[in-house]
Amino acid sequence: MKHGSQATLFNALVRFREAGILLFIVALAALVTWRTPAFLTFSNLRDILLNISILVIVALGQSMVIITRGVDLSVGSMIGLTAMMVAFVAAALPGLPIALLVVLGMLLGAVLGGVNGTIVALGGVPPIIATLGTLSIYRGLVFFYSQGTWINAFEMPPAFRQLAKGAPLLVPNLILFAAAVAALAYLFLNHTRLGRDIYAVGSNPEAARAAGIRVRRVTWLVYLLSGVLCGLAGVLWASRFEAAQTNTALGFELQSVAAAVVGGVNIFGGSGNVGGVVLGAFLLGTIENALTLVRISPFWQLAAQGLLILLAVIIDSAILRRLQRMAGAQRV
């Protein structure tokens, strides 16, 4: 009875983490609105959603990797490389259908993510080392492919520039893309066998292997999916900012990891959900927007992201230790 009440209390505390993000967002919004009333306006909230849309897409792929006890540090370079290559194609072939450019970006991302997955799953290289290496390789390919040049807005076809900014349904396409990816990720992780295998591999790889799950294939797949989403993000990035530069998405890996772990994805694998990741990205976007409105140095924006990552990891560690103690007590 005692253990049952402890488990109930603990489960409530675990669930409180997402509620805590919501409460923090509400408190932050009230504080910033008191200081700067322009914060709580429709146009500003729309800007926040636009700013986090690409982050949501990339963070969802990053989350799947983290759930399997990995990490993908090459996401920023994959976005930069796919943005540059697709922008060059769009400028060279302005009559090419926009849908083909989107597919091209996702295929390029799949190749890059597949390379990461092969190195990690088949090569046995630790994820942080493998993706740290490809981070540099892919960024180097950006310079090699572009020869130091970049694509400007006037070189891009108007239809390509409208891919992210257009709003035929009164909502910007960029936000619709993020919502669609979040919905698909939710269905994939919660209602497919492969999605459940991802959680099983992250929870206990040996038990998953004993249960017949092909751990290497699942591991390879999550890096492939991360690459596909980075490819989509690269196309949308080039369209939204109407430029492809050699420093595109530089350092974006920090934001994607922050959105995932702040949103409740366990850095040690095995747990996390789509709703939490979206909330984590929204929190980061709200903090960035608030600090900008109150005219605080961009340095503090990076410091806030780093602090949130540390807090999230500390909370994850505390939850994991508590779970292990409860499991040990139940066995006794």
Rosetta silent file (secondary structure, phi, psi, omega in degrees, C-alpha in Angstrom):
SEQUENCE: MKHGSQATLFNALVRFREAGILLFIVALAALVTWRTPAFLTFSNLRDILLNISILVIVALGQSMVIITRGVDLSVGSMIGLTAMMVAFVAAALPGLPIALLVVLGMLLGAVLGGVNGTIVALGGVPPIIATLGTLSIYRGLVFFYSQGTWINAFEMPPAFRQLAKGAPLLVPNLILFAAAVAALAYLFLNHTRLGRDIYAVGSNPEAARAAGIRVRRVTWLVYLLSGVLCGLAGVLWASRFEAAQTNTALGFELQSVAAAVVGGVNIFGGSGNVGGVVLGAFLLGTIENALTLVRISPFWQLAAQGLLILLAVIIDSAILRRLQRMAGAQRV
SCORE:     score description
SCORE:     0.000 S_00000001
   1 L     0.000  -41.974  179.462    0.000    0.000    0.000 S_00000001
   2 H   -64.833  -45.279  179.776    2.878    2.250    0.951 S_00000001
   3 H   -62.965  -36.987  179.237    4.751    1.463   -2.253 S_00000001
   4 H   -63.101  -42.078  179.000    1.545    2.022   -4.232 S_00000001
   5 H   -68.325  -35.829  177.402    1.051    5.482   -2.755 S_00000001
   6 H   -64.626  -41.384 -179.988    4.716    6.307   -3.383 S_00000001
   7 H   -65.040  -39.983  179.306    4.378    5.245   -7.011 S_00000001
   8 H   -63.325  -44.138  178.672    1.249    7.348   -7.405 S_00000001
   9 H   -62.867  -42.074 -178.534    2.964   10.380   -5.899 S_00000001
  10 H   -65.552  -43.036  178.126    6.045    9.823   -8.049 S_00000001
  11 H   -60.217  -37.986  178.341    3.996    9.459  -11.239 S_00000001
  12 H   -63.928  -39.694  179.547    2.239   12.711  -10.370 S_00000001
  13 H   -66.718  -38.137  178.620    5.603   14.425   -9.930 S_00000001
  14 H   -63.766  -43.531  179.074    6.812   13.086  -13.289 S_00000001
  15 H   -67.551  -29.234 -178.226    3.684   14.371  -14.996 S_00000001
  16 H   -62.114  -22.926 -176.639    4.068   17.668  -13.159 S_00000001
  17 H   -58.903  -43.103  178.508    7.207   18.334  -15.166 S_00000001
  18 H   -71.251  -38.013  176.061    5.204   19.186  -18.311 S_00000001
  19 H   -63.424  -34.793  178.130    2.675   21.112  -16.250 S_00000001
  20 H   -62.798  -36.785  177.280    5.637   22.934  -14.751 S_00000001
  21 H   -63.143  -42.704  179.479    6.734   24.060  -18.221 S_00000001
  22 H   -62.451  -45.067 -179.860    3.261   25.458  -18.840 S_00000001
  23 H   -62.426  -40.187  179.779    3.242   27.262  -15.487 S_00000001
  24 H   -63.964  -40.760  179.665    6.691   28.707  -16.186 S_00000001
  25 H   -63.501  -44.130 -179.367    5.540   29.948  -19.608 S_00000001
  26 H   -63.603  -44.046 -179.728    2.434   31.572  -18.083 S_00000001
  27 H   -64.211  -42.369  179.850    4.467   33.217  -15.292 S_00000001
  28 H   -64.456  -41.045  179.819    7.076   34.453  -17.768 S_00000001
  29 H   -63.693  -41.017  179.494    4.375   35.818  -20.092 S_00000001
  30 H   -64.872  -42.161 -178.486    2.710   37.685  -17.207 S_00000001
  31 H   -65.512  -46.129 -177.577    6.018   39.169  -16.062 S_00000001
  32 H   -69.563  -37.228  178.825    7.130   40.270  -19.529 S_00000001
  33 H   -64.017  -37.671  176.394    3.661   41.636  -20.392 S_00000001
  34 H   -61.289  -38.407 -179.660    3.759   43.729  -17.203 S_00000001
  35 H   -80.756  -40.768 -177.118    7.137   45.116  -18.341 S_00000001
  36 L  -137.113   96.457 -176.754    6.338   45.262  -22.094 S_00000001
  37 H   -56.474  -22.926 -179.420    2.617   45.064  -23.036 S_00000001
  38 H   -64.379  -14.999 -178.143    3.560   44.370  -26.680 S_00000001
  39 H   -63.158  -46.326 -174.493    4.507   40.820  -25.664 S_00000001
  40 H   -91.656   61.005  175.419    0.941   39.552  -25.309 S_00000001
  41 L  -122.969  158.914 -177.935   -0.275   40.528  -28.765 S_00000001
  42 H   -60.467  -43.608 -177.228   -1.407   38.342  -31.634 S_00000001
  43 H   -65.001  -36.995 -179.957    1.428   39.447  -33.908 S_00000001
  44 H   -71.084  -41.553  177.134    4.071   38.720  -31.264 S_00000001
  45 H   -63.057  -36.242  176.636    2.654   35.276  -30.458 S_00000001
  46 H   -63.717  -40.282  177.929    2.570   34.597  -34.196 S_00000001
  47 H   -62.978  -40.259  179.278    6.247   35.579  -34.401 S_00000001
  48 H   -61.634  -45.802 -179.694    7.107   33.179  -31.561 S_00000001
  49 H   -63.238  -38.652  177.493    5.354   30.300  -33.341 S_00000001
  50 H   -64.281  -40.702 -176.607    7.125   31.170  -36.587 S_00000001
  51 H   -68.863  -29.219 -176.594   10.486   31.293  -34.825 S_00000001
  52 H   -96.261   -5.377 -174.349   10.097   27.891  -33.163 S_00000001
  53 H   -59.911  -48.123  179.516    8.571   26.007  -36.112 S_00000001
  54 H   -65.887  -37.583  178.380   11.892   24.852  -37.574 S_00000001
  55 H   -61.533  -41.347  179.079   13.162   24.098  -34.060 S_00000001
  56 H   -59.698  -45.167 -178.620   10.118   21.874  -33.392 S_00000001
  57 H   -60.299  -47.917 -177.043   10.779   19.887  -36.586 S_00000001
  58 H   -71.367  -39.298 -177.681   14.462   19.326  -35.799 S_00000001
  59 H   -65.717  -31.363  177.843   13.915   18.735  -32.056 S_00000001
  60 H   -66.084  -40.862  174.967   11.419   15.940  -32.765 S_00000001
  61 H   -66.202  -41.898  177.879   14.066   14.077  -34.782 S_00000001
  62 H   -60.242  -38.144 -178.109   16.651   14.806  -32.097 S_00000001
  63 H   -62.946  -41.605  179.008   14.242   13.434  -29.465 S_00000001
  64 H   -61.685  -38.360  177.904   13.949   10.074  -31.209 S_00000001
  65 H   -65.485  -44.714 -178.034   17.744    9.823  -31.217 S_00000001
  66 H   -65.710  -35.664  179.618   17.979   10.757  -27.526 S_00000001
  67 H   -60.535  -29.898  177.581   15.255    8.247  -26.593 S_00000001
  68 L   -90.156   18.893  177.809   17.562    5.501  -27.941 S_00000001
  69 L    73.937   21.691  178.452   20.371    6.825  -25.678 S_00000001
  70 L  -113.350 -170.705  173.831   22.077    8.709  -28.512 S_00000001
  71 L  -157.788  147.291 -179.979   22.530   12.301  -29.589 S_00000001
  72 L  -119.657   99.887 -178.480   22.860   13.983  -32.983 S_00000001
  73 L   -86.734   -0.701 -175.485   25.275   16.919  -32.880 S_00000001
  74 L   -97.933    7.389 -173.844   25.336   17.271  -36.672 S_00000001
  75 H   -60.971  -39.933 -179.633   21.789   18.630  -37.102 S_00000001
  76 H   -63.076  -41.693  179.717   22.950   22.231  -37.634 S_00000001
  77 H   -69.695  -35.630  177.714   25.420   21.197  -40.326 S_00000001
  78 H   -65.128  -40.383  177.166   22.829   18.969  -42.032 S_00000001
  79 H   -62.381  -45.743 -179.090   20.408   21.914  -42.151 S_00000001
  80 H   -62.049  -42.287 -177.623   23.125   24.176  -43.545 S_00000001
  81 H   -69.921  -44.251  179.686   24.216   21.698  -46.229 S_00000001
  82 H   -67.752  -37.239  177.759   20.713   20.826  -47.426 S_00000001
  83 H   -61.675  -44.253 -178.840   19.689   24.502  -47.402 S_00000001
  84 H   -65.153  -46.034 -175.903   22.713   25.418  -49.517 S_00000001
  85 H   -68.052  -42.497 -179.725   22.292   22.566  -52.031 S_00000001
  86 H   -68.892  -37.318  179.067   18.541   23.037  -52.471 S_00000001
  87 H   -64.545  -39.686  177.492   18.932   26.829  -52.768 S_00000001
  88 H   -63.180  -42.252  179.242   21.514   26.364  -55.539 S_00000001
  89 H   -64.896  -43.237  179.702   19.164   23.996  -57.377 S_00000001
  90 H   -61.826  -38.459  179.822   16.229   26.401  -56.947 S_00000001
  91 H   -72.100  -35.952 -177.875   18.332   29.271  -58.334 S_00000001
  92 H   -78.139  -32.837 -178.044   19.646   27.212  -61.268 S_00000001
  93 L  -124.900   74.589 -174.091   16.273   25.645  -62.161 S_00000001
  94 L   -64.459  -18.258  179.770   13.622   28.268  -61.235 S_00000001
  95 L   -87.489   -1.361 -177.508   10.870   26.311  -63.022 S_00000001
  96 L   -67.843  133.972  179.180   11.310   23.203  -60.881 S_00000001
  97 L   -56.733  140.671 -177.409    8.158   22.330  -58.859 S_00000001
  98 H   -62.079  -35.924 -179.657    8.464   23.349  -55.208 S_00000001
  99 H   -60.279  -36.284  178.987    7.340   19.901  -54.064 S_00000001
 100 H   -67.127  -35.691  177.462   10.361   18.386  -55.828 S_00000001
 101 H   -65.348  -38.499  177.587   12.684   20.769  -53.977 S_00000001
 102 H   -64.403  -44.948  179.482   11.139   19.680  -50.671 S_00000001
 103 H   -63.579  -41.030  178.430   11.580   16.014  -51.599 S_00000001
 104 H   -59.265  -45.507  179.002   15.155   16.709  -52.724 S_00000001
 105 H   -61.045  -42.112 -179.195   15.983   18.326  -49.383 S_00000001
 106 H   -68.545  -35.862  177.585   14.504   15.399  -47.437 S_00000001
 107 H   -67.313  -41.930  176.634   16.394   12.863  -49.591 S_00000001
 108 H   -60.775  -42.516  177.649   19.658   14.732  -49.053 S_00000001
 109 H   -63.316  -36.994  178.663   18.929   14.768  -45.322 S_00000001
 110 H   -63.245  -40.027  178.448   18.180   11.035  -45.425 S_00000001
 111 H   -63.105  -46.819 -178.616   21.599   10.363  -46.973 S_00000001
 112 H   -64.837  -44.232  178.312   23.367   12.466  -44.331 S_00000001
 113 H   -66.156  -35.888  178.088   21.354   10.931  -41.491 S_00000001
 114 H   -63.111  -37.323  176.769   21.915    7.459  -42.936 S_00000001
 115 H   -62.650  -45.213  177.223   25.672    8.026  -42.802 S_00000001
 116 H   -57.826  -47.700 -178.844   25.361    8.980  -39.121 S_00000001
 117 H   -62.058  -39.050  179.562   23.256    5.904  -38.420 S_00000001
 118 H   -64.682  -42.733 -179.575   25.700    3.605  -40.217 S_00000001
 119 H   -64.345  -41.192 -176.382   28.662    4.942  -38.236 S_00000001
 120 H   -77.814  -51.369 -172.073   26.803    4.600  -34.913 S_00000001
 121 H   -77.649  -42.059 -177.395   24.751    1.425  -35.414 S_00000001
 122 H   -94.678  -34.948 -179.367   27.088   -0.606  -37.617 S_00000001
 123 L   -82.106  -17.192  179.288   30.427    0.975  -36.779 S_00000001
 124 L    71.856   18.521  179.690   29.841    0.946  -33.035 S_00000001
 125 L   -82.145  135.581  177.713   31.174    4.493  -32.667 S_00000001
 126 L   -54.789  136.874 -175.504   29.728    6.423  -29.689 S_00000001
 127 H   -54.075  -40.811 -176.434   27.015    8.812  -30.979 S_00000001
 128 H   -66.084  -34.362  179.328   28.616   11.954  -29.537 S_00000001
 129 H   -75.417  -44.693 -177.300   31.933   11.169  -31.279 S_00000001
 130 H   -61.619  -48.207 -175.843   30.347   10.076  -34.577 S_00000001
 131 H   -78.243  -22.286  172.711   28.067   13.089  -34.944 S_00000001
 132 H   -66.886  -37.760  177.439   30.761   15.487  -33.703 S_00000001
 133 H   -68.082  -46.390 -179.249   32.880   14.270  -36.599 S_00000001
 134 H   -70.146  -24.623  173.675   30.100   14.557  -39.175 S_00000001
 135 H   -55.059  -47.621 -178.883   29.236   18.005  -37.776 S_00000001
 136 H   -72.267  -39.830 -178.417   32.613   19.198  -39.048 S_00000001
 137 H   -63.720  -48.456 -178.016   32.522   17.140  -42.260 S_00000001
 138 H   -65.352  -37.428  177.899   29.056   18.350  -43.294 S_00000001
 139 H   -67.780  -35.714  176.104   29.929   21.986  -42.466 S_00000001
 140 H   -65.191  -35.970  178.144   33.082   21.596  -44.531 S_00000001
 141 H   -65.433  -30.015  176.449   30.975   20.291  -47.419 S_00000001
 142 H   -60.141  -46.555  179.226   28.903   23.489  -47.231 S_00000001
 143 H   -66.895  -40.906 -178.817   32.042   25.533  -47.953 S_00000001
 144 H   -63.646  -44.475 -176.739   33.223   23.026  -50.603 S_00000001
 145 H   -69.289  -41.025 -175.404   29.882   23.003  -52.422 S_00000001
 146 H   -87.667  -14.651 -175.326   29.315   26.765  -52.294 S_00000001
 147 L    54.977   33.510  176.951   32.985   27.753  -52.764 S_00000001
 148 L    83.156   -4.014  178.859   32.370   30.450  -50.173 S_00000001
 149 L   -89.419  175.032  177.217   29.490   32.054  -52.093 S_00000001
 150 L  -146.785  161.309 -176.971   25.868   32.256  -50.967 S_00000001
 151 E   -97.155  127.575  179.362   22.423   32.485  -52.502 S_00000001
 152 L   -93.599  171.489 -178.890   20.511   35.759  -52.153 S_00000001
 153 H   -62.565  -39.727 -175.620   16.775   36.397  -52.121 S_00000001
 154 H   -70.890  -13.110  177.683   16.722   37.807  -55.668 S_00000001
 155 H   -86.936  -15.105 -176.781   18.242   34.554  -57.008 S_00000001
 156 L   -91.167  142.336  175.939   15.417   32.430  -55.577 S_00000001
 157 L   -62.710  145.719  179.617   12.113   31.897  -57.430 S_00000001
 158 H   -56.279  -38.067 -178.430    9.149   33.716  -55.800 S_00000001
 159 H   -64.265  -34.755  178.743    7.296   30.424  -55.291 S_00000001
 160 H   -68.690  -39.435  179.434   10.241   29.040  -53.294 S_00000001
 161 H   -66.464  -28.340 -178.724   10.322   32.117  -51.055 S_00000001
 162 H   -83.330   -8.328 -178.135    6.594   31.702  -50.408 S_00000001
 163 H   -55.709  -44.853 -179.152    6.973   28.064  -49.348 S_00000001
 164 H   -91.266  -32.191 -172.803    7.534   29.052  -45.706 S_00000001
 165 H   -90.817  -20.422 -178.781    5.932   32.508  -45.685 S_00000001
 166 L   -61.435  153.071 -179.440    2.770   31.823  -47.628 S_00000001
 167 L  -142.756   64.369 -178.468   -0.494   31.533  -45.688 S_00000001
 168 L   -65.210  -22.811  179.343   -3.244   30.202  -47.983 S_00000001
 169 L  -105.439   22.555  179.985   -5.113   28.859  -44.921 S_00000001
 170 L    71.085   -5.346  174.887   -4.553   32.130  -42.952 S_00000001
 171 L  -116.177  131.652 -179.314   -1.840   30.340  -40.960 S_00000001
 172 L   -53.287  139.341 -178.452    1.774   30.564  -42.222 S_00000001
 173 H   -55.579  -35.043 -177.871    2.881   27.409  -44.011 S_00000001
 174 H   -59.019  -42.430  178.401    5.891   27.137  -41.711 S_00000001
 175 H   -67.269  -38.514  178.883    3.631   26.653  -38.681 S_00000001
 176 H   -64.892  -39.147  176.777    1.501   24.142  -40.597 S_00000001
 177 H   -59.049  -47.329 -178.928    4.627   22.149  -41.515 S_00000001
 178 H   -62.735  -41.959 -179.935    5.653   21.986  -37.839 S_00000001
 179 H   -64.423  -40.092  179.977    2.141   20.965  -36.747 S_00000001
 180 H   -66.150  -42.676  178.891    2.004   18.228  -39.393 S_00000001
 181 H   -63.819  -41.285  178.988    5.413   16.845  -38.406 S_00000001
 182 H   -62.632  -42.033 -179.840    4.402   16.871  -34.714 S_00000001
 183 H   -65.004  -43.276  179.159    1.169   15.000  -35.506 S_00000001
 184 H   -65.676  -40.116  179.062    2.998   12.396  -37.614 S_00000001
 185 H   -64.001  -39.464  178.197    5.687   11.960  -34.951 S_00000001
 186 H   -62.050  -46.993  179.939    2.989   11.434  -32.304 S_00000001
 187 H   -63.649  -41.085 -178.128    1.253    8.764  -34.399 S_00000001
 188 H   -64.607  -46.488 -175.392    4.568    7.090  -35.240 S_00000001
 189 H   -75.197  -29.499 -173.053    5.873    6.918  -31.678 S_00000001
 190 H  -105.044  -16.224 -173.861    2.604    5.984  -29.996 S_00000001
 191 H  -131.722   19.761  173.512    0.696    3.910  -32.505 S_00000001
 192 L  -130.066  153.510  179.378    3.248    1.893  -34.477 S_00000001
 193 H   -64.617  -39.148  179.659    5.334   -1.095  -33.482 S_00000001
 194 H   -62.543  -38.101  177.572    8.494    0.622  -34.699 S_00000001
 195 H   -63.284  -42.606  177.925    7.739    3.603  -32.476 S_00000001
 196 H   -66.948  -32.781  177.217    7.354    1.348  -29.446 S_00000001
 197 H   -63.212  -34.161  178.782   10.612   -0.413  -30.399 S_00000001
 198 H   -61.200  -44.594  177.471   12.406    2.954  -30.157 S_00000001
 199 H   -65.209  -39.240 -178.025   11.302    3.310  -26.526 S_00000001
 200 H   -64.564  -42.236  179.095   12.199   -0.334  -25.820 S_00000001
 201 H   -63.795  -40.188 -179.941   15.722    0.093  -27.219 S_00000001
 202 H   -71.402  -32.502 -178.638   16.252    3.224  -25.146 S_00000001
 203 H   -71.570  -46.755 -178.646   14.872    1.672  -21.948 S_00000001
 204 L  -159.258   96.565 -176.288   16.985   -1.489  -22.039 S_00000001
 205 H   -58.516  -39.188 -177.847   18.905   -2.453  -25.206 S_00000001
 206 H   -67.060  -43.271  178.333   19.749   -5.952  -23.937 S_00000001
 207 H   -65.156  -38.146  178.416   16.141   -6.722  -23.009 S_00000001
 208 H   -63.425  -40.935  178.860   14.983   -5.330  -26.356 S_00000001
 209 H   -65.208  -40.924  179.108   17.457   -7.580  -28.177 S_00000001
 210 H   -65.274  -27.379  179.964   16.300  -10.578  -26.151 S_00000001
 211 L   -83.848    2.698  176.567   12.701   -9.733  -27.108 S_00000001
 212 L    94.685    5.542  179.304   13.592  -10.006  -30.772 S_00000001
 213 L   -80.461  133.308  179.706   13.923   -6.294  -31.566 S_00000001
 214 L   -82.462   92.665 -171.296   16.632   -5.519  -34.103 S_00000001
 215 H   -60.672  -44.003 -178.559   18.438   -2.899  -32.054 S_00000001
 216 H   -62.878  -39.649 -179.421   20.937   -1.873  -34.740 S_00000001
 217 H   -65.892  -42.351  179.241   18.186   -1.347  -37.297 S_00000001
 218 H   -63.762  -42.699  179.433   16.154    0.785  -34.886 S_00000001
 219 H   -61.856  -44.851  179.223   19.256    2.814  -33.976 S_00000001
 220 H   -62.036  -39.188 -176.628   20.093    3.366  -37.649 S_00000001
 221 H   -63.889  -41.213 -176.511   16.500    4.366  -38.358 S_00000001
 222 H   -66.041  -33.902  176.807   16.319    7.170  -35.756 S_00000001
 223 H   -71.330  -35.569  176.063   19.418    8.843  -37.233 S_00000001
 224 H   -62.126  -45.754  179.886   17.902    8.469  -40.696 S_00000001
 225 H   -64.336  -38.558  176.886   14.668   10.120  -39.507 S_00000001
 226 H   -60.695  -40.863  178.055   16.653   12.903  -37.840 S_00000001
 227 H   -65.195  -41.730  179.043   18.387   13.510  -41.177 S_00000001
 228 H   -60.171  -45.339 -179.529   15.097   13.564  -43.093 S_00000001
 229 H   -67.748  -34.289  175.808   13.643   16.163  -40.718 S_00000001
 230 H   -66.573  -36.859  177.384   16.856   18.218  -40.938 S_00000001
 231 H   -62.780  -44.076  175.983   16.550   18.105  -44.733 S_00000001
 232 H   -62.007  -43.006  179.759   12.992   19.433  -44.515 S_00000001
 233 H   -62.794  -36.796  179.269   14.147   22.069  -42.027 S_00000001
 234 H   -63.285  -42.807  178.222   16.953   23.111  -44.401 S_00000001
 235 H   -62.930  -46.319 -178.873   14.514   23.747  -47.257 S_00000001
 236 H   -66.503  -35.224  178.614   12.183   25.734  -44.979 S_00000001
 237 H   -62.192  -49.388 -179.755   15.134   27.672  -43.529 S_00000001
 238 H   -61.681  -37.916 -179.802   16.325   28.783  -46.988 S_00000001
 239 H   -69.521  -45.105 -175.886   12.759   29.717  -47.938 S_00000001
 240 H   -67.367  -45.662 -176.020   11.979   31.663  -44.752 S_00000001
 241 H   -91.353   -0.947  176.046   15.209   33.653  -44.573 S_00000001
 242 L    51.889   40.044  178.558   15.467   33.904  -48.375 S_00000001
 243 L  -166.444  152.270  172.761   19.159   33.070  -48.253 S_00000001
 244 E  -130.997  114.380 -176.371   21.549   30.154  -47.942 S_00000001
 245 L  -120.234  167.824 -178.128   24.861   31.019  -46.301 S_00000001
 246 L   -69.388  -20.208 -179.814   27.858   29.058  -45.106 S_00000001
 247 L  -103.542   18.253  179.027   26.909   29.733  -41.464 S_00000001
 248 L   -58.172  129.520  175.994   23.258   28.691  -41.822 S_00000001
 249 L    61.691   23.955  178.619   21.953   27.005  -38.628 S_00000001
 250 L   -63.672  125.140  179.718   25.384   27.214  -36.992 S_00000001
 251 L    82.292    7.944 -176.688   25.001   26.019  -33.386 S_00000001
 252 H   -68.629  -18.767  179.786   21.417   24.841  -33.910 S_00000001
 253 H   -61.462  -35.065  179.193   22.280   21.476  -32.307 S_00000001
 254 H   -62.794  -43.786 -179.540   22.335   23.157  -28.882 S_00000001
 255 H   -65.726  -39.467 -178.337   18.793   24.461  -29.324 S_00000001
 256 H   -66.871  -40.751  177.304   17.463   21.108  -30.544 S_00000001
 257 H   -66.295  -41.033  179.908   18.966   19.245  -27.571 S_00000001
 258 H   -61.619  -46.345 -179.904   17.681   21.935  -25.211 S_00000001
 259 H   -60.397  -38.227 -178.104   14.123   21.743  -26.568 S_00000001
 260 H   -69.299  -52.297 -174.452   14.140   17.954  -26.207 S_00000001
 261 H   -73.599  -34.785  175.655   15.522   17.628  -22.680 S_00000001
 262 H   -65.367  -32.301  179.291   13.653   20.653  -21.330 S_00000001
 263 L   -79.607    3.286  173.232   10.509   19.095  -22.810 S_00000001
 264 L   104.724    2.886  176.524   11.016   15.932  -20.749 S_00000001
 265 L   -73.535  123.659 -176.890   12.981   13.619  -23.037 S_00000001
 266 L   -69.015  121.298 -177.839   15.210   11.575  -20.737 S_00000001
 267 L   -63.551  -18.356  178.827   18.837   12.229  -21.652 S_00000001
 268 L   -95.496    6.833  173.630   19.550    8.632  -20.569 S_00000001
 269 L    90.311  161.266  170.740   16.982    7.244  -23.012 S_00000001
 270 L    96.467  -16.869 -178.234   13.701    5.391  -22.830 S_00000001
 271 L  -148.575  160.605 -177.594   11.176    8.188  -22.265 S_00000001
 272 L   140.520  153.520 -179.952    9.847   11.412  -23.732 S_00000001
 273 L  -143.431  162.745 -174.413    6.843   12.522  -25.731 S_00000001
 274 H   -63.604  -43.028 -178.600    5.956   14.809  -28.609 S_00000001
 275 H   -59.557  -40.769  179.467    3.858   17.222  -26.531 S_00000001
 276 H   -64.751  -40.387  179.965    6.723   17.826  -24.131 S_00000001
 277 H   -64.200  -41.475  178.437    9.163   18.543  -26.971 S_00000001
 278 H   -63.203  -42.080  177.797    6.765   21.083  -28.516 S_00000001
 279 H   -64.716  -39.202  178.236    6.362   22.752  -25.117 S_00000001
 280 H   -61.492  -43.179  178.041   10.136   22.763  -24.637 S_00000001
 281 H   -65.292  -39.504  179.886   10.621   24.504  -27.987 S_00000001
 282 H   -65.205  -37.814  178.286    7.852   26.984  -27.155 S_00000001
 283 H   -63.474  -45.693  179.024    9.514   27.765  -23.820 S_00000001
 284 H   -61.261  -42.586  179.023   12.858   28.442  -25.518 S_00000001
 285 H   -64.577  -37.638  179.137   11.137   30.630  -28.113 S_00000001
 286 H   -66.684  -42.745  178.945    9.271   32.535  -25.408 S_00000001
 287 H   -62.447  -45.973 -179.816   12.459   33.162  -23.430 S_00000001
 288 H   -60.911  -43.397 -179.684   14.304   34.381  -26.538 S_00000001
 289 H   -65.707  -42.574 -178.193   11.422   36.656  -27.493 S_00000001
 290 H   -64.680  -44.354 -179.423   11.046   38.009  -23.952 S_00000001
 291 H   -64.566  -33.157  177.889   14.765   38.744  -23.567 S_00000001
 292 H   -69.292  -42.963 -178.199   14.747   40.542  -26.907 S_00000001
 293 H   -63.945  -37.256 -179.568   11.713   42.651  -25.981 S_00000001
 294 L   -89.854    9.534  172.298   13.249   43.757  -22.684 S_00000001
 295 L    60.324   49.443  175.222   16.514   44.463  -24.553 S_00000001
 296 L   -99.663  146.336 -175.213   18.753   42.011  -22.763 S_00000001
 297 L   -54.898  140.587  176.290   22.026   40.943  -24.386 S_00000001
 298 H   -57.320  -23.333  177.320   21.882   37.884  -26.710 S_00000001
 299 H   -56.784  -41.166 -177.657   24.597   36.372  -24.484 S_00000001
 300 H   -69.298  -23.937  175.473   21.985   35.852  -21.772 S_00000001
 301 H   -65.281  -44.293  177.209   19.780   34.016  -24.266 S_00000001
 302 H   -66.077  -39.690  178.964   22.540   31.419  -24.725 S_00000001
 303 H   -62.863  -39.526  179.000   23.152   31.372  -20.980 S_00000001
 304 H   -64.074  -40.776  178.144   19.428   30.751  -20.365 S_00000001
 305 H   -62.664  -44.887  179.591   19.449   27.815  -22.806 S_00000001
 306 H   -62.003  -41.160  179.592   22.504   26.312  -21.107 S_00000001
 307 H   -64.337  -41.302  179.222   20.940   26.750  -17.665 S_00000001
 308 H   -63.436  -39.851  178.442   17.705   25.067  -18.807 S_00000001
 309 H   -62.047  -45.960 -179.729   19.649   22.077  -20.186 S_00000001
 310 H   -60.776  -45.299  179.434   21.514   21.679  -16.884 S_00000001
 311 H   -61.402  -42.920 -178.578   18.296   21.890  -14.864 S_00000001
 312 H   -64.267  -41.855  179.969   16.568   19.366  -17.126 S_00000001
 313 H   -66.781  -39.987  178.493   19.455   16.886  -16.881 S_00000001
 314 H   -62.332  -42.858  178.593   19.607   17.262  -13.082 S_00000001
 315 H   -64.637  -41.081  177.649   15.856   16.593  -12.835 S_00000001
 316 H   -58.884  -44.714 -179.236   16.215   13.573  -15.166 S_00000001
 317 H   -62.333  -42.184 -179.827   18.982   12.165  -12.975 S_00000001
 318 H   -63.961  -41.554  179.416   16.880   12.646   -9.835 S_00000001
 319 H   -64.730  -42.485 -178.740   13.889   10.920  -11.461 S_00000001
 320 H   -63.707  -44.182  179.620   16.045    8.001  -12.653 S_00000001
 321 H   -63.262  -40.056  179.799   17.610    7.469   -9.215 S_00000001
 322 H   -64.017  -42.223  179.020   14.171    7.633   -7.601 S_00000001
 323 H   -61.783  -42.617 -179.568   12.805    5.071  -10.052 S_00000001
 324 H   -64.219  -40.312  178.500   15.723    2.728   -9.371 S_00000001
 325 H   -65.680  -40.668  179.639   15.216    3.002   -5.593 S_00000001
 326 H   -66.162  -39.102  179.421   11.481    2.333   -5.928 S_00000001
 327 H   -65.645  -39.699  178.291   12.125   -0.666   -8.172 S_00000001
 328 H   -65.403  -40.325  179.628   14.637   -2.028   -5.645 S_00000001
 329 H   -65.448  -36.184  179.802   12.212   -1.533   -2.763 S_00000001
 330 H   -69.104  -35.082  178.509    9.450   -3.367   -4.639 S_00000001
 331 H   -66.544  -36.891  178.194   11.744   -6.347   -5.298 S_00000001
 332 L   -69.012    0.000    0.000   12.525   -6.547   -1.562 S_00000001
